[in-house]
Amino acid sequence: MGTTLIVGAGAAGLAAAIFSKAGRTLVLEQLSQPARKLLATGGGRCNVTHSATIDELMATFGKRNRFVEPALSQFTPEDICELLSQNGVQTIVEEDGCIFPESGKATDIVGALYSAAEKNASFVYDCEVTELLVEDNHVVGVKTASGKVFNADKVIFCTGGKCRRALGSTGAAYEMLSKHGIKITPLMPALAPIFIKEKWLAELSGISCPNALLSAKGVEPLSGAILFTHTGVSGPAALAYSGQIASRFAKSKEPYILKLSYIADMLLQDWIDLFDSWRRPYGTSQVNNLLSKYLPKALAKALCKQAGLESDTIVAHFNRGMTERLAELCCGTKLTITGLGDWESAMVTHGGVSIKELDPFTLESKTIKGLYITGELVDVDAPCGGYNITWALASGKLAAEQ
Ligand SMILES: Cc1cc2nc3c(=O)[nH]c(=O)nc-3n(C[C@H](O)[C@H](O)[C@H](O)COP(=O)(O)OP(=O)(O)OC[C@H]3O[C@@H](n4cnc5c(N)ncnc54)[C@H](O)[C@@H]3O)c2cc1C
C-alpha cells in the first residue's frame, strides 16, 4: 500500500480523498482552500446531484453515456445523498428533480465532503502541480511550482477544466498531460450565456420563464427555463442551447437570430385565440394586465410595447394588427446574438482528455500506469441539473478505489 497523490481538491478530488485505499493519501491543491468552485455552484446553493434514474443520468452525457456508466452506477445520486447525510447534511429534491442541501448552502456540501475527506487524507494548500513525473510508462510522482517533488505510485488528476480561473480552473493540466502523449480533444466553453444586441431586454434582467422554447437556424429547438440578464439570456435552457448553436453562430456570415417563445407549448394560433377570447368579457381591461396572467408582468409590458401598444391600451382598442404582432412576439421574439459566453462566464468545459485514453472501469490511463484522470478534466460534460458534479464525485470515487 503505497502513496496516492490527488491533484486538486474540488468535487472529484474530495471524493477521491474520501474513498482512497492507499496507505498514505495526499491532496495537493493550488489554492489556499478546498473546492472554491463548488462554493459558487447552483448560485451558492450547490445543485449537487439529480433524482434521475441511472439511464436518465447517462443520457444527459450524450455520446459519452457508456463511458460514464461504470462510475455513475457505482456512486448513484442516492449514494451521494447518503454520504452527505452521514456527514450531517440533509438534501431536498426540487420539483424538477434537482437535489440541493436542505440548508440551501453550498458551504454545507463542501463542509461535509471535506470533513469526510480529512479523515482519510492529508491536504497541502498553495501547492500548484506543474509537472507529472513518469518513468517507464508508470507514474512516479509530480513536481510543484516551488520545485518540490512528491513521489507516489498512483496519481489521480482532479484539476477540473478551463473555465473560471479565479475558482481554480486554469487548464494547465491539459498541457501537463499532453506532454506525455495523452490526447486532448478541442476545448470549448460550455453552459455559457447568450449575449443579445437588443437593449430593451436589459430591463427584464432577473426575470425567468420556466418553460420557454429557444430556436435558431439549423439547430433543433430546445425547451426549458430561461433567465434574462443585463446582457442577454441565461438559465438552464439558454446555457445548454449556447453550446448547441456555437459552431453555427461562429460560421454565420449574417446576423444570427435567436427566436424565443415564452410558453413552449403555445403556437401562434393559440396566442391569437387567447387574445380573441378576451374581447367580449374584458373589453375595458388593459392588454398588458391580462397578458401578465400568463407571462411575468415586466415581460408582458415589454412585449406589448414592442408590439406597438401603449401601456394603457385596453382590449377594445386592441386591433387585428396589434393582436398579430403581439402573438408573433409571444411565440417568436427575434433577438440578434452578439456573442456566446467565454471561459470566464461558462460553467463547464466541453472537450478535454479523450475518453479513448482511459479505461472506463477504472479511469486509469491506457498508456501510463498508475495515472488516473477524473471530473471535468475528462472530455465529459452534461447540461445543468447537478449532472456535472455527480460525474465529478462518481469519477473521483471510482479512480480512488482502484
Ligand atoms: C458558476 C458555476 C456554477 C455551477 N453550478 C453547478 C451546479 O449547480 N451543479 C453541477 O452539477 N455543476 C455545476 N457547475 C459545474 C461544476 O462546478 C464542475 O463541473 C465541477 O466542479 C467539476 O469538478 P472537478 O473536481 O472536476 O473540478 P473543480 O471543482 O474545478 O476542482 C478542481 C480543483 O483542482 C485545483 N487545481 C487545478 N489545477 C491544479 C494544479 N495544477 N495543482 C493543484 N491544484 C489544481 C483547483 O484549484 C480546484 O480546486 C457549475 C460551475 C460553475 C462555474
CSV table of N, CA and C in Angstrom, one decimal, residues 284-390:
chain,number,residue,atom,x,y,z
A,284,THR,N,-62.7,46.4,-21.4
A,284,THR,CA,-62.1,47.6,-20.7
A,284,THR,C,-60.8,47.3,-20.0
A,285,SER,N,-60.4,46.1,-20.0
A,285,SER,CA,-59.2,45.7,-19.3
A,285,SER,C,-57.9,46.0,-20.1
A,286,GLN,N,-56.9,46.4,-19.4
A,286,GLN,CA,-55.6,46.6,-20.2
A,286,GLN,C,-55.0,45.3,-20.7
A,287,VAL,N,-54.5,45.4,-21.9
A,287,VAL,CA,-54.0,44.1,-22.5
A,287,VAL,C,-52.8,43.6,-21.7
A,288,ASN,N,-51.9,44.5,-21.3
A,288,ASN,CA,-50.7,44.0,-20.6
A,288,ASN,C,-51.0,43.4,-19.2
A,289,ASN,N,-52.1,43.9,-18.6
A,289,ASN,CA,-52.5,43.2,-17.3
A,289,ASN,C,-53.1,41.8,-17.6
A,290,LEU,N,-53.8,41.6,-18.7
A,290,LEU,CA,-54.3,40.3,-19.0
A,290,LEU,C,-53.2,39.3,-19.4
A,291,LEU,N,-52.2,39.9,-20.1
A,291,LEU,CA,-51.1,39.1,-20.6
A,291,LEU,C,-50.2,38.6,-19.4
A,292,SER,N,-50.2,39.5,-18.4
A,292,SER,CA,-49.4,39.2,-17.2
A,292,SER,C,-49.9,38.0,-16.4
A,293,LYS,N,-51.1,37.5,-16.7
A,293,LYS,CA,-51.6,36.3,-16.1
A,293,LYS,C,-50.9,35.1,-16.7
A,294,TYR,N,-50.2,35.3,-17.8
A,294,TYR,CA,-49.5,34.1,-18.5
A,294,TYR,C,-48.0,34.3,-18.5
A,295,LEU,N,-47.6,35.6,-18.4
A,295,LEU,CA,-46.1,35.8,-18.5
A,295,LEU,C,-45.8,36.7,-17.3
A,296,PRO,N,-44.5,36.8,-16.9
A,296,PRO,CA,-44.1,37.7,-15.9
A,296,PRO,C,-44.5,39.2,-16.3
A,297,LYS,N,-44.9,39.9,-15.3
A,297,LYS,CA,-45.5,41.3,-15.6
A,297,LYS,C,-44.6,42.1,-16.5
A,298,ALA,N,-43.3,42.2,-16.1
A,298,ALA,CA,-42.4,43.1,-16.8
A,298,ALA,C,-42.2,42.6,-18.3
A,299,LEU,N,-42.3,41.3,-18.5
A,299,LEU,CA,-42.1,40.8,-19.8
A,299,LEU,C,-43.4,41.1,-20.6
A,300,ALA,N,-44.6,40.9,-20.0
A,300,ALA,CA,-45.8,41.2,-20.7
A,300,ALA,C,-45.8,42.7,-21.1
A,301,LYS,N,-45.4,43.6,-20.2
A,301,LYS,CA,-45.4,45.0,-20.5
A,301,LYS,C,-44.4,45.3,-21.7
A,302,ALA,N,-43.2,44.7,-21.6
A,302,ALA,CA,-42.2,44.9,-22.6
A,302,ALA,C,-42.7,44.4,-24.0
A,303,LEU,N,-43.3,43.3,-24.0
A,303,LEU,CA,-43.8,42.7,-25.3
A,303,LEU,C,-44.9,43.6,-25.9
A,304,CYS,N,-45.8,44.1,-25.0
A,304,CYS,CA,-46.9,45.0,-25.5
A,304,CYS,C,-46.2,46.2,-26.1
A,305,LYS,N,-45.2,46.7,-25.5
A,305,LYS,CA,-44.5,47.9,-26.0
A,305,LYS,C,-43.9,47.6,-27.4
A,306,GLN,N,-43.2,46.5,-27.5
A,306,GLN,CA,-42.6,46.1,-28.7
A,306,GLN,C,-43.6,45.9,-29.8
A,307,ALA,N,-44.8,45.5,-29.4
A,307,ALA,CA,-45.9,45.2,-30.4
A,307,ALA,C,-46.6,46.5,-30.8
A,308,GLY,N,-46.2,47.7,-30.2
A,308,GLY,CA,-46.7,49.0,-30.6
A,308,GLY,C,-47.9,49.4,-29.8
A,309,LEU,N,-48.2,48.7,-28.6
A,309,LEU,CA,-49.3,49.1,-27.8
A,309,LEU,C,-48.8,50.2,-26.8
A,310,GLU,N,-49.8,51.0,-26.4
A,310,GLU,CA,-49.5,52.0,-25.3
A,310,GLU,C,-49.6,51.2,-24.0
A,311,SER,N,-49.0,51.7,-22.9
A,311,SER,CA,-49.0,51.0,-21.7
A,311,SER,C,-50.4,50.8,-21.2
A,312,ASP,N,-51.4,51.7,-21.6
A,312,ASP,CA,-52.8,51.6,-21.1
A,312,ASP,C,-53.7,51.1,-22.2
A,313,THR,N,-53.2,50.5,-23.3
A,313,THR,CA,-54.1,50.1,-24.3
A,313,THR,C,-55.1,49.0,-23.8
A,314,ILE,N,-56.4,49.2,-24.0
A,314,ILE,CA,-57.4,48.3,-23.5
A,314,ILE,C,-57.8,47.3,-24.6
A,315,VAL,N,-58.5,46.3,-24.2
A,315,VAL,CA,-58.8,45.2,-25.2
A,315,VAL,C,-59.7,45.8,-26.3
A,316,ALA,N,-60.6,46.7,-26.0
A,316,ALA,CA,-61.5,47.3,-27.0
A,316,ALA,C,-60.7,48.0,-28.1
A,317,HIS,N,-59.5,48.5,-27.8
A,317,HIS,CA,-58.6,49.2,-28.8
A,317,HIS,C,-57.5,48.3,-29.4
A,318,PHE,N,-57.6,47.1,-29.0
A,318,PHE,CA,-56.5,46.1,-29.4
A,318,PHE,C,-56.9,45.5,-30.8
A,319,ASN,N,-56.4,46.2,-31.9
A,319,ASN,CA,-56.8,45.9,-33.2
A,319,ASN,C,-56.1,44.6,-33.8
A,320,ARG,N,-56.5,44.2,-34.9
A,320,ARG,CA,-56.0,43.0,-35.5
A,320,ARG,C,-54.5,43.0,-35.7
A,321,GLY,N,-54.0,44.2,-36.2
A,321,GLY,CA,-52.6,44.3,-36.4
A,321,GLY,C,-51.8,44.1,-35.1
A,322,MET,N,-52.3,44.8,-34.1
A,322,MET,CA,-51.6,44.6,-32.8
A,322,MET,C,-51.7,43.2,-32.3
A,323,THR,N,-52.9,42.6,-32.4
A,323,THR,CA,-53.1,41.2,-32.0
A,323,THR,C,-52.0,40.3,-32.6
A,324,GLU,N,-51.9,40.4,-33.9
A,324,GLU,CA,-51.0,39.5,-34.6
A,324,GLU,C,-49.5,39.8,-34.2
A,325,ARG,N,-49.2,41.1,-34.1
A,325,ARG,CA,-47.8,41.4,-33.7
A,325,ARG,C,-47.5,40.9,-32.3
A,326,LEU,N,-48.4,41.1,-31.4
A,326,LEU,CA,-48.1,40.6,-30.0
A,326,LEU,C,-48.1,39.1,-30.0
A,327,ALA,N,-48.9,38.4,-30.7
A,327,ALA,CA,-48.9,36.9,-30.8
A,327,ALA,C,-47.6,36.5,-31.3
A,328,GLU,N,-47.1,37.1,-32.4
A,328,GLU,CA,-45.8,36.7,-33.0
A,328,GLU,C,-44.7,36.9,-32.0
A,329,LEU,N,-44.7,38.0,-31.2
A,329,LEU,CA,-43.7,38.2,-30.3
A,329,LEU,C,-43.7,37.2,-29.1
A,330,CYS,N,-44.9,36.8,-28.7
A,330,CYS,CA,-45.1,35.9,-27.6
A,330,CYS,C,-44.5,34.5,-28.0
A,331,CYS,N,-44.6,34.1,-29.3
A,331,CYS,CA,-44.1,32.8,-29.6
A,331,CYS,C,-42.9,32.9,-30.6
A,332,GLY,N,-42.3,34.0,-30.7
A,332,GLY,CA,-41.1,34.0,-31.5
A,332,GLY,C,-40.4,35.4,-31.6
A,333,THR,N,-40.1,36.0,-30.4
A,333,THR,CA,-39.3,37.2,-30.4
A,333,THR,C,-38.0,37.0,-31.0
A,334,LYS,N,-37.7,37.8,-32.0
A,334,LYS,CA,-36.4,37.6,-32.7
A,334,LYS,C,-35.3,38.5,-32.1
A,335,LEU,N,-34.2,37.8,-31.7
A,335,LEU,CA,-33.2,38.5,-31.0
A,335,LEU,C,-31.8,38.3,-31.7
A,336,THR,N,-31.0,39.3,-31.8
A,336,THR,CA,-29.8,39.2,-32.5
A,336,THR,C,-28.6,38.8,-31.6
A,337,ILE,N,-28.0,37.6,-31.9
A,337,ILE,CA,-27.0,37.1,-31.0
A,337,ILE,C,-25.7,37.9,-31.3
A,338,THR,N,-25.1,38.5,-30.3
A,338,THR,CA,-23.8,39.2,-30.5
A,338,THR,C,-22.6,38.3,-30.0
A,339,GLY,N,-22.9,37.4,-29.2
A,339,GLY,CA,-21.8,36.5,-28.7
A,339,GLY,C,-22.2,35.5,-27.8
A,340,LEU,N,-21.3,34.5,-27.5
A,340,LEU,CA,-21.6,33.5,-26.5
A,340,LEU,C,-20.6,33.6,-25.4
A,341,GLY,N,-20.9,33.2,-24.2
A,341,GLY,CA,-20.0,33.4,-23.1
A,341,GLY,C,-18.7,32.8,-23.3
A,342,ASP,N,-17.7,33.4,-22.7
A,342,ASP,CA,-16.3,32.9,-22.8
A,342,ASP,C,-15.9,32.1,-21.6
A,343,TRP,N,-14.6,31.8,-21.5
A,343,TRP,CA,-14.2,30.9,-20.4
A,343,TRP,C,-14.6,31.5,-19.0
A,344,GLU,N,-14.6,32.8,-18.9
A,344,GLU,CA,-14.9,33.4,-17.6
A,344,GLU,C,-16.4,33.4,-17.3
A,345,SER,N,-17.3,33.2,-18.3
A,345,SER,CA,-18.7,33.1,-17.9
A,345,SER,C,-19.3,31.7,-18.1
A,346,ALA,N,-18.5,30.8,-18.7
A,346,ALA,CA,-19.0,29.5,-18.9
A,346,ALA,C,-19.0,28.7,-17.6
A,347,MET,N,-19.8,27.6,-17.5
A,347,MET,CA,-19.8,26.8,-16.3
A,347,MET,C,-19.0,25.6,-16.4
A,348,VAL,N,-18.9,25.0,-17.6
A,348,VAL,CA,-18.1,23.8,-17.7
A,348,VAL,C,-17.3,23.8,-19.0
A,349,THR,N,-16.4,22.9,-19.1
A,349,THR,CA,-15.5,22.8,-20.3
A,349,THR,C,-16.0,21.7,-21.2
A,350,HIS,N,-16.2,22.0,-22.4
A,350,HIS,CA,-16.5,20.9,-23.4
A,350,HIS,C,-15.2,20.5,-24.0
A,351,GLY,N,-15.0,19.2,-24.1
A,351,GLY,CA,-13.7,18.7,-24.6
A,351,GLY,C,-12.8,18.4,-23.4
A,352,GLY,N,-11.6,17.9,-23.7
A,352,GLY,CA,-10.7,17.5,-22.6
A,352,GLY,C,-10.0,16.2,-22.9
A,353,VAL,N,-9.6,15.5,-21.8
A,353,VAL,CA,-8.8,14.3,-22.0
A,353,VAL,C,-9.8,13.3,-22.7
A,354,SER,N,-9.3,12.8,-23.9
A,354,SER,CA,-10.1,11.9,-24.7
A,354,SER,C,-10.5,10.7,-23.9
A,355,ILE,N,-11.8,10.3,-24.0
A,355,ILE,CA,-12.2,9.1,-23.3
A,355,ILE,C,-11.6,7.9,-23.8
A,356,LYS,N,-11.0,8.0,-25.0
A,356,LYS,CA,-10.3,6.8,-25.6
A,356,LYS,C,-9.0,6.5,-24.8
A,357,GLU,N,-8.5,7.5,-24.1
A,357,GLU,CA,-7.3,7.4,-23.3
A,357,GLU,C,-7.4,6.6,-22.0
A,358,LEU,N,-8.7,6.5,-21.6
A,358,LEU,CA,-9.0,5.9,-20.2
A,358,LEU,C,-9.8,4.7,-20.3
A,359,ASP,N,-9.5,3.8,-19.3
A,359,ASP,CA,-10.4,2.6,-19.1
A,359,ASP,C,-11.6,3.0,-18.3
A,360,PRO,N,-12.8,3.0,-18.8
A,360,PRO,CA,-14.0,3.5,-18.1
A,360,PRO,C,-14.3,2.8,-16.8
A,361,PHE,N,-13.7,1.5,-16.6
A,361,PHE,CA,-14.0,0.8,-15.4
A,361,PHE,C,-13.1,1.2,-14.3
A,362,THR,N,-12.0,1.9,-14.6
A,362,THR,CA,-11.0,2.3,-13.5
A,362,THR,C,-10.7,3.8,-13.6
A,363,LEU,N,-10.8,4.3,-14.8
A,363,LEU,CA,-10.4,5.7,-15.2
A,363,LEU,C,-8.8,5.8,-15.2
A,364,GLU,N,-8.2,4.7,-15.3
A,364,GLU,CA,-6.7,4.7,-15.4
A,364,GLU,C,-6.3,5.0,-16.9
A,365,SER,N,-5.2,5.7,-17.0
A,365,SER,CA,-4.7,5.9,-18.4
A,365,SER,C,-4.3,4.6,-19.0
A,366,LYS,N,-4.6,4.5,-20.3
A,366,LYS,CA,-4.3,3.2,-21.0
A,366,LYS,C,-2.8,3.1,-21.3
A,367,THR,N,-2.1,4.3,-21.3
A,367,THR,CA,-0.7,4.3,-21.6
A,367,THR,C,0.3,4.5,-20.5
A,368,ILE,N,-0.2,5.2,-19.4
A,368,ILE,CA,0.6,5.5,-18.3
A,368,ILE,C,0.1,4.8,-17.0
A,369,LYS,N,0.7,3.8,-16.6
A,369,LYS,CA,0.2,3.0,-15.4
A,369,LYS,C,0.2,3.9,-14.1
A,370,GLY,N,-0.8,3.7,-13.3
A,370,GLY,CA,-0.9,4.5,-12.1
A,370,GLY,C,-1.4,5.9,-12.2
A,371,LEU,N,-1.7,6.3,-13.5
A,371,LEU,CA,-2.2,7.7,-13.7
A,371,LEU,C,-3.8,7.6,-13.9
A,372,TYR,N,-4.5,8.3,-13.1
A,372,TYR,CA,-6.0,8.3,-13.2
A,372,TYR,C,-6.5,9.7,-13.5
A,373,ILE,N,-7.5,9.8,-14.3
A,373,ILE,CA,-8.0,11.2,-14.7
A,373,ILE,C,-9.5,11.2,-14.5
A,374,THR,N,-10.0,12.3,-13.8
A,374,THR,CA,-11.4,12.3,-13.4
A,374,THR,C,-12.0,13.7,-13.6
A,375,GLY,N,-13.3,13.8,-13.4
A,375,GLY,CA,-14.0,15.0,-13.3
A,375,GLY,C,-14.1,15.8,-14.6
A,376,GLU,N,-14.1,17.1,-14.5
A,376,GLU,CA,-14.3,18.0,-15.7
A,376,GLU,C,-13.1,17.9,-16.6
A,377,LEU,N,-12.0,17.5,-16.1
A,377,LEU,CA,-10.7,17.4,-16.9
A,377,LEU,C,-10.9,16.4,-18.1
A,378,VAL,N,-11.8,15.4,-17.9
A,378,VAL,CA,-12.1,14.4,-19.0
A,378,VAL,C,-13.1,15.0,-20.0
A,379,ASP,N,-13.1,14.6,-21.2
A,379,ASP,CA,-14.0,15.1,-22.2
A,379,ASP,C,-15.4,14.5,-22.0
A,380,VAL,N,-16.0,15.0,-20.9
A,380,VAL,CA,-17.3,14.6,-20.5
A,380,VAL,C,-18.0,15.8,-19.9
A,381,ASP,N,-19.2,16.2,-20.4
A,381,ASP,CA,-20.0,17.3,-19.8
A,381,ASP,C,-21.4,17.1,-20.1
A,382,ALA,N,-22.3,17.7,-19.2
A,382,ALA,CA,-23.7,17.5,-19.3
A,382,ALA,C,-24.4,18.8,-19.1
A,383,PRO,N,-25.7,18.9,-19.3
A,383,PRO,CA,-26.4,20.2,-19.1
A,383,PRO,C,-26.5,20.5,-17.6
A,384,CYS,N,-27.2,21.6,-17.3
A,384,CYS,CA,-27.4,22.0,-15.9
A,384,CYS,C,-28.3,20.9,-15.2
A,385,GLY,N,-28.3,20.7,-14.0
A,385,GLY,CA,-29.2,19.8,-13.3
A,385,GLY,C,-28.5,19.0,-12.2
A,386,GLY,N,-27.2,19.3,-12.0
A,386,GLY,CA,-26.4,18.5,-10.9
A,386,GLY,C,-25.6,17.4,-11.5
A,387,TYR,N,-25.7,17.2,-12.9
A,387,TYR,CA,-25.1,16.1,-13.5
A,387,TYR,C,-23.6,16.2,-13.5
A,388,ASN,N,-23.1,17.4,-13.7
A,388,ASN,CA,-21.6,17.6,-13.8
A,388,ASN,C,-20.9,17.3,-12.4
A,389,ILE,N,-21.5,17.7,-11.3
A,389,ILE,CA,-21.0,17.4,-10.0
A,389,ILE,C,-21.1,15.9,-9.7
A,390,THR,N,-22.2,15.3,-10.2
A,390,THR,CA,-22.4,13.9,-10.0
A,390,THR,C,-21.3,13.1,-10.6
